[in-house]
CSV table of C-alpha atoms and ligand atoms in Angstrom, one decimal:
chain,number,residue,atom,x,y,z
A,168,UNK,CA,0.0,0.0,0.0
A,169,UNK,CA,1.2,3.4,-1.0
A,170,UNK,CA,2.8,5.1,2.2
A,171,UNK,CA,1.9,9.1,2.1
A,172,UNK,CA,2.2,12.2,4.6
A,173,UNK,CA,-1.5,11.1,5.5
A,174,UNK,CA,-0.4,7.7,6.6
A,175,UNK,CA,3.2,9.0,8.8
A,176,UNK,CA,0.2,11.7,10.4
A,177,UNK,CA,-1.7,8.7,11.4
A,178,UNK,CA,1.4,7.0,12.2
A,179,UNK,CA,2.4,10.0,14.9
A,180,UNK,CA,-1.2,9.9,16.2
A,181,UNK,CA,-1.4,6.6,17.5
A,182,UNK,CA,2.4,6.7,18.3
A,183,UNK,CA,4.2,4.1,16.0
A,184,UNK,CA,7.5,5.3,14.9
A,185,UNK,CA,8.0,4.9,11.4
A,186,UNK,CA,11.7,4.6,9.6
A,187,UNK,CA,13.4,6.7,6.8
A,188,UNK,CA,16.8,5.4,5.0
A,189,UNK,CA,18.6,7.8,2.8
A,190,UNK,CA,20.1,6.1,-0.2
A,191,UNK,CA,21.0,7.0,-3.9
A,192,UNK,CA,20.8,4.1,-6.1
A,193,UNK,CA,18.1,1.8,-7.8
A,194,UNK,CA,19.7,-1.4,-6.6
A,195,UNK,CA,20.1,-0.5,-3.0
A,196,UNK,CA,16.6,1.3,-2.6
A,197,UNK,CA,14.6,-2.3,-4.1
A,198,UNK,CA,16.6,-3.8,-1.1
A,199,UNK,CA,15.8,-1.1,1.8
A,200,UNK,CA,12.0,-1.4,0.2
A,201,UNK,CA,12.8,-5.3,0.8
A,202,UNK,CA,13.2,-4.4,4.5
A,203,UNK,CA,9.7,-2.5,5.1
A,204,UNK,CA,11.0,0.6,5.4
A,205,UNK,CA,8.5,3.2,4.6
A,206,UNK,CA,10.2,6.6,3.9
A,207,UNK,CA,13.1,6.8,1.1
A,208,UNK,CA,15.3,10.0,1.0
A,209,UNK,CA,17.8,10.7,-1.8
A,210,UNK,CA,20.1,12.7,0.3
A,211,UNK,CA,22.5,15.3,-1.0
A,212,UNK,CA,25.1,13.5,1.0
A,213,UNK,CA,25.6,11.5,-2.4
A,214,UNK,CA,27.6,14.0,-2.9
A,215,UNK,CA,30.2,12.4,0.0
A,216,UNK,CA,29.2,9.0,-0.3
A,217,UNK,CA,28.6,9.0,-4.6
A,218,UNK,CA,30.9,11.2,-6.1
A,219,UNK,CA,33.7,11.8,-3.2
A,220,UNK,CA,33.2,15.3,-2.6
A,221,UNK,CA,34.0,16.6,1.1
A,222,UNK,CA,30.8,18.7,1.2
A,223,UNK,CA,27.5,18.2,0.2
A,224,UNK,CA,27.5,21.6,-1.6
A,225,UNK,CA,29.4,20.4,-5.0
A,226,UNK,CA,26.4,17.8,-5.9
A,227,UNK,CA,24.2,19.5,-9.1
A,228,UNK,CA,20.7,19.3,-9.5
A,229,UNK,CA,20.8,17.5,-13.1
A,230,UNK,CA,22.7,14.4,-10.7
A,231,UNK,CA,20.1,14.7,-7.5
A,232,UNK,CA,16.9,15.0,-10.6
A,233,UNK,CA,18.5,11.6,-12.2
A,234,UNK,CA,19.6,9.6,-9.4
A,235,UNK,CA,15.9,10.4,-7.3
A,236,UNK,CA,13.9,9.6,-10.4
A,237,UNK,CA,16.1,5.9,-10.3
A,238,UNK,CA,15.2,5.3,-6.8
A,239,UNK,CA,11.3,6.2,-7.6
A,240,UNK,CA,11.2,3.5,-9.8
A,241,UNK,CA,12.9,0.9,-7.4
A,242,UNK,CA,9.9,1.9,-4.3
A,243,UNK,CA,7.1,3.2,-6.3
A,244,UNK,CA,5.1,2.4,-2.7
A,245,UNK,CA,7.5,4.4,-0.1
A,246,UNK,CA,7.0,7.5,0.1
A,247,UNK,CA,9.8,9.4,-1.7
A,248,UNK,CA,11.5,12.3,-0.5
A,249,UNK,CA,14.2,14.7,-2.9
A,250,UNK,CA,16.8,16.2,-0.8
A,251,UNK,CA,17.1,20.3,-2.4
A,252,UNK,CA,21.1,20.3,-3.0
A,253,UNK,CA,22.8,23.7,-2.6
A,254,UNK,CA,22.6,24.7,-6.3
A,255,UNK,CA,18.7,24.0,-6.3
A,256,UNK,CA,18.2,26.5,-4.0
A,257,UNK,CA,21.0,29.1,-4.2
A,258,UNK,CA,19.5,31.6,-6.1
A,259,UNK,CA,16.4,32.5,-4.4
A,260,UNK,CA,12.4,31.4,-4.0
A,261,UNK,CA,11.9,31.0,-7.8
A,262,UNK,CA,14.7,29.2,-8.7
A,263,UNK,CA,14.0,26.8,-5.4
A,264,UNK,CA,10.3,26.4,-6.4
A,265,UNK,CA,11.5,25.3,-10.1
A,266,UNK,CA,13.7,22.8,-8.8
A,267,UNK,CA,11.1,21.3,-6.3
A,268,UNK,CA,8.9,21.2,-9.5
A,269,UNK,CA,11.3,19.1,-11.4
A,270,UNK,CA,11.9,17.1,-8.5
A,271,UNK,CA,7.9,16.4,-8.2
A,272,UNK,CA,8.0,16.2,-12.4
A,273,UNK,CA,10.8,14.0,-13.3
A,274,UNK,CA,11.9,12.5,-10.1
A,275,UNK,CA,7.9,11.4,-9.0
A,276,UNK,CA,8.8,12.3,-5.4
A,277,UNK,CA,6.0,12.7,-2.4
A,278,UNK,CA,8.1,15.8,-0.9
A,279,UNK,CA,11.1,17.9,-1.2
A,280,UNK,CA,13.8,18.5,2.4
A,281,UNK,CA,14.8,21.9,2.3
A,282,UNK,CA,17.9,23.1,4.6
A,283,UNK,CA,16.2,26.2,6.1
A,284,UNK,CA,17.1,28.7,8.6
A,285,UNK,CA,14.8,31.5,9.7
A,286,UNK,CA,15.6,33.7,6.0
A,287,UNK,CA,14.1,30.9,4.1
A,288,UNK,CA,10.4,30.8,5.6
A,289,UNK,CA,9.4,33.4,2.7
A,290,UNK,CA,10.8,30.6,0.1
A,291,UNK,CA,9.6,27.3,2.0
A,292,UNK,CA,6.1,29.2,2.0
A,293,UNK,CA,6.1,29.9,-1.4
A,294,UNK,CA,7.2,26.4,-3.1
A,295,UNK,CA,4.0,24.8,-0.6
A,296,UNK,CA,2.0,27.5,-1.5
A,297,UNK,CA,2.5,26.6,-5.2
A,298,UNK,CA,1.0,22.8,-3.9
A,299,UNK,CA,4.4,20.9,-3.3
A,300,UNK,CA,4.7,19.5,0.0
A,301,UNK,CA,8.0,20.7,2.1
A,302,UNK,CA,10.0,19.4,4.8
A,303,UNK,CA,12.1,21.9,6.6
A,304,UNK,CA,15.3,20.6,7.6
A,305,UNK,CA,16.6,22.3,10.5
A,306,UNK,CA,19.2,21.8,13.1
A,307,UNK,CA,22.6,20.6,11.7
A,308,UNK,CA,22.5,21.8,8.1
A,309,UNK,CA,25.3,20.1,6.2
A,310,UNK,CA,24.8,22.9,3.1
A,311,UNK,CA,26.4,25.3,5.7
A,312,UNK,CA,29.6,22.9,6.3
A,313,UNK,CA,28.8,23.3,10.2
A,314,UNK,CA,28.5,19.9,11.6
A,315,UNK,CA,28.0,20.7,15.8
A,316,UNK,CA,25.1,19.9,18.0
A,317,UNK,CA,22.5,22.3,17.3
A,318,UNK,CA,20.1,23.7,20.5
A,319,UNK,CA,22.3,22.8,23.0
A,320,UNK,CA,21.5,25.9,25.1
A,321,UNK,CA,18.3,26.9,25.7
A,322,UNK,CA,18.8,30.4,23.5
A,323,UNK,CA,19.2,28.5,20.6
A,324,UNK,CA,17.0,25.8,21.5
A,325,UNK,CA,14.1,28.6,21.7
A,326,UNK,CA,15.7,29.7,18.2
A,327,UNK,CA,15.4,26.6,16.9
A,328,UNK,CA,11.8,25.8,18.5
A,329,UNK,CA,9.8,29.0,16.6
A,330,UNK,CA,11.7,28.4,13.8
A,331,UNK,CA,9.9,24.6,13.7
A,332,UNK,CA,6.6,26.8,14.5
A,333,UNK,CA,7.2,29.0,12.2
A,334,UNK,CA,7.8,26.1,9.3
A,335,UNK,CA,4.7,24.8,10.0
A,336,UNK,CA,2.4,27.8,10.4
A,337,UNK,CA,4.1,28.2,6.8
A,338,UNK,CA,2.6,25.0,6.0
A,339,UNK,CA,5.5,22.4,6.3
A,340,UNK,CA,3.6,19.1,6.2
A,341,UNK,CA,6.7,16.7,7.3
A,342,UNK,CA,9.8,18.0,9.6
A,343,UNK,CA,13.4,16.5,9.6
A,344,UNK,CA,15.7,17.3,12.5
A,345,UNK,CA,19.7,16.8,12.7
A,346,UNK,CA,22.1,16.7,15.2
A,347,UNK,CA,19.9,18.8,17.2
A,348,UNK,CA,19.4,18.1,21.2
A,349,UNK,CA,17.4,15.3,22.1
A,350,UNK,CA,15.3,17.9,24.5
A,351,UNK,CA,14.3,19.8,22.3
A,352,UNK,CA,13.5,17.5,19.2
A,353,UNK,CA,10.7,16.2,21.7
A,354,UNK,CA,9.5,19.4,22.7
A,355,UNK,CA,9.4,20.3,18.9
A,356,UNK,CA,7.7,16.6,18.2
A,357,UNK,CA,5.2,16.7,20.9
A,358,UNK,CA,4.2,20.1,20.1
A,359,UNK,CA,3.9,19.7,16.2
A,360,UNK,CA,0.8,17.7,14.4
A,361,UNK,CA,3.6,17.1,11.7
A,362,UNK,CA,5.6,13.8,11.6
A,363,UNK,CA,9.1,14.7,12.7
A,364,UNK,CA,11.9,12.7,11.2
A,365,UNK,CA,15.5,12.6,13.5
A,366,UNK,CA,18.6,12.1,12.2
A,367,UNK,CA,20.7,12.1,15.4
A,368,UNK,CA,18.1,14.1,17.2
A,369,UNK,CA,17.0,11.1,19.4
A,370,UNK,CA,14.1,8.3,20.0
A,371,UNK,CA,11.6,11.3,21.1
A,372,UNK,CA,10.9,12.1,16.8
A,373,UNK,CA,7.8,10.2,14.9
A,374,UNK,CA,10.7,8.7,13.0
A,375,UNK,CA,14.3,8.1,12.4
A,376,UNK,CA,16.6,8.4,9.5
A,377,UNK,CA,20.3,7.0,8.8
A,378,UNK,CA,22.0,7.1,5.6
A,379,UNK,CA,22.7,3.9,4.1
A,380,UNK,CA,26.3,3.7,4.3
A,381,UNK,CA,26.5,4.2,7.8
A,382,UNK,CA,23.7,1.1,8.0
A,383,UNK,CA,25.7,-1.2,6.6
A,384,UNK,CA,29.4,0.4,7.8
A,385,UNK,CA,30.4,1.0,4.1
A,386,UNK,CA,32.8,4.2,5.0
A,387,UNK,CA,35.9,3.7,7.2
A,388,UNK,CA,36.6,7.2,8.0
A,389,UNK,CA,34.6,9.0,11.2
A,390,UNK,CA,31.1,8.5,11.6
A,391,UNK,CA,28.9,11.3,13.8
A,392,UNK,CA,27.8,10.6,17.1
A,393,UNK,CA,24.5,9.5,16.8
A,394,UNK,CA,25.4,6.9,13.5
A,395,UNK,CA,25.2,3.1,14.1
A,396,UNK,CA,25.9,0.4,12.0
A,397,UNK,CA,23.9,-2.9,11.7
A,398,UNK,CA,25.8,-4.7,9.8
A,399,UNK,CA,29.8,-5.1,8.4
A,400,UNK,CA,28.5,-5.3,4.7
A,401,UNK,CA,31.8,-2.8,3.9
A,402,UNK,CA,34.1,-5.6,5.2
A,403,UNK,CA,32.1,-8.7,3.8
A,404,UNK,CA,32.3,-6.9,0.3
A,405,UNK,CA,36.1,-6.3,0.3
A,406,UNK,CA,36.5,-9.9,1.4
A,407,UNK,CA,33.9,-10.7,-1.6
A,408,UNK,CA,35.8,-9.0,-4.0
A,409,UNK,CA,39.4,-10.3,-2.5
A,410,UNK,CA,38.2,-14.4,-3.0
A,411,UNK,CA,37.0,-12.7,-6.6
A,412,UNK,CA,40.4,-11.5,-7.6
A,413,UNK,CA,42.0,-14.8,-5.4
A,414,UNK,CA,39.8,-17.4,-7.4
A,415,UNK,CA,40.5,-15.2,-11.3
A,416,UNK,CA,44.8,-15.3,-10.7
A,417,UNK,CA,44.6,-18.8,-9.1
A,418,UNK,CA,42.7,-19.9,-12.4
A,419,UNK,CA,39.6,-21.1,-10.2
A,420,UNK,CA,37.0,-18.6,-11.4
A,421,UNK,CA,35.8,-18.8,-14.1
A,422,UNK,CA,35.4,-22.5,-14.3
A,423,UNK,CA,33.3,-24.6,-17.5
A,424,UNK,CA,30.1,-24.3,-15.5
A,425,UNK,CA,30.5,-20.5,-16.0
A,426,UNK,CA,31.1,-20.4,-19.4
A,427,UNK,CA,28.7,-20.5,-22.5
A,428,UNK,CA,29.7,-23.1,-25.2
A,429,UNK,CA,29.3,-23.5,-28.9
A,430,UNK,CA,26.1,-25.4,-30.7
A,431,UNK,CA,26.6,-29.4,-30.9
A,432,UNK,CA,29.0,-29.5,-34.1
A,433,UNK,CA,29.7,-25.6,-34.8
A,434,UNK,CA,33.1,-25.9,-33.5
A,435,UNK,CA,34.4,-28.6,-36.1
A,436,UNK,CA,32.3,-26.6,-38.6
A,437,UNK,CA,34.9,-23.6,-37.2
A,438,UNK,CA,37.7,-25.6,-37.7
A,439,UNK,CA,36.9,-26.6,-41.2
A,440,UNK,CA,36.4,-23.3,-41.9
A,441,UNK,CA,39.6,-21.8,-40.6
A,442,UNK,CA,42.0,-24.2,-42.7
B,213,KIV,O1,21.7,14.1,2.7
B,213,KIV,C1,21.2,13.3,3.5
B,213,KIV,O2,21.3,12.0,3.4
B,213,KIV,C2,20.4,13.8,4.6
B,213,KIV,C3,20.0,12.9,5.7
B,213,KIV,C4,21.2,12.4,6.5
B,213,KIV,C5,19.1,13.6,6.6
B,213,KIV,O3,20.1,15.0,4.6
């Protein structure tokens, strides 16, 4: 059944927690699909994780517009959210609202995350008042390259608070928090009718998000705080590939039973034909 804001709403009323995985790829969205989760993010951090920049800031929209529309057509159930990279949303409310068009047109999505601080209420306002749903994501915001616990004193925490307000007088219908403190993600959660999505914000949100690498411990460099890993997939899929390259310079792989042959007689047919 298709999962829509209506049914995280519902979700956040009778108080089951729902789960998000950002990922980038056809392949590995069919399998997080496989696992029941029911919210799908294409994150900008394919920007780290894809193309091995340092930043998220670097990823275009042409490469978010293509590799979102791929995942919609591996969960065409989940509901789909686009992650707004930098260069979406750069140059002001019509150029943002343009983007979140093509993200709704070519990449099929349900709603666009939009880093926002207090300056962009005007622009969050307008893209959902032109009918596209919008998350605010507030708290860490990796466009600003600032990656500290957010709200951790109770000025910014009351910053941070009417900003979420403010979102959703504007009309925000979904809310994503990062890295902000796990006191006031619940005071923003309990007070909002809106689902609120964590990512490191603690258990208090509707529901969580982690980014697929960090799931399955595919990076080896530092991971934040709040990131766990389920699973060594990095390390099984080195070893993988090791046996792989063990088996092709040992002559093991490929063996006859991984080869196709020629039709019954074709091969002394080739001979005749090569003398
Ligand atoms: O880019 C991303 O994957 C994200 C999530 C971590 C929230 O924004």
């Amino acid at each position: 059944m298709k999962v829509t804001i209506s049914t995280l709403r519902q979700a956040k009323a009778q108080g089951r927690k729902f789960v998000a995985v950002s990922c980038y790829d056809y392949t590995s969205a069919k399998l997080v699909a496989a696992a029941g989760v029911e919210v799908l993010l294409v994150g900008d951090s394919a920007a780290q994780f894809m193309l091995g920049f340092d930043s998220t800031l670097p990823v275009t929209m042409d490469f978010m517009a293509a590799i979102t529309a791929a995942v919609r057509k591996a969960v065409p159930e989940q509901l789909l959210v686009a992650d707004m990279p930098y260069e979406g949303c750069k140059n002001g409310a019509d150029e943002t609202l343009k983007n979140a068009e093509r993200f709704i047109k070519q990449g099929g999505v349900d709603i666009v995350k939009i880093e926002a601080t207090e300056s962009d209420v005007e622009t969050i306002k307008s893209v959902i008042d032109a009918g596209i749903p919008v998350m605010p994501h507030l708290g860490i915001r990796p466009q600003t390259g600032k990656y500290k616990a957010e709200g951790t004193t109770a000025e910014i925490a009351t910053e941070i608070i009417k900003l979420a307000d403010e979102m959703y007088q504007a009309g925000a219908q979904m809310l994503l928090l990062e890295g902000t403190a796990r006191e006031v993600a619940k005071i923003i959660t309990q007070k909002l009718p809106i689902p609120v999505i964590s990512c490191g914000s603690g258990p208090d949100c509707d529901g969580q998000v982690l980014v697929l690498p960090d799931i399955l411990k595919l990076r080896n460099g530092p991971v934040p705080k709040f990131s766990k890993s389920f699973a060594d997939v990095g390390k099984a899929c080195t070893e993988a590939v090791a046996l792989y390259a063990k088996e092709v310079r040992q002559g093991i792989y490929p063996d006859d039973a991984h080869c196709y042959h020629m039709k019954a007689g074709e091969y002394e047919k080739l001979e005749k034909l090569k003398t």
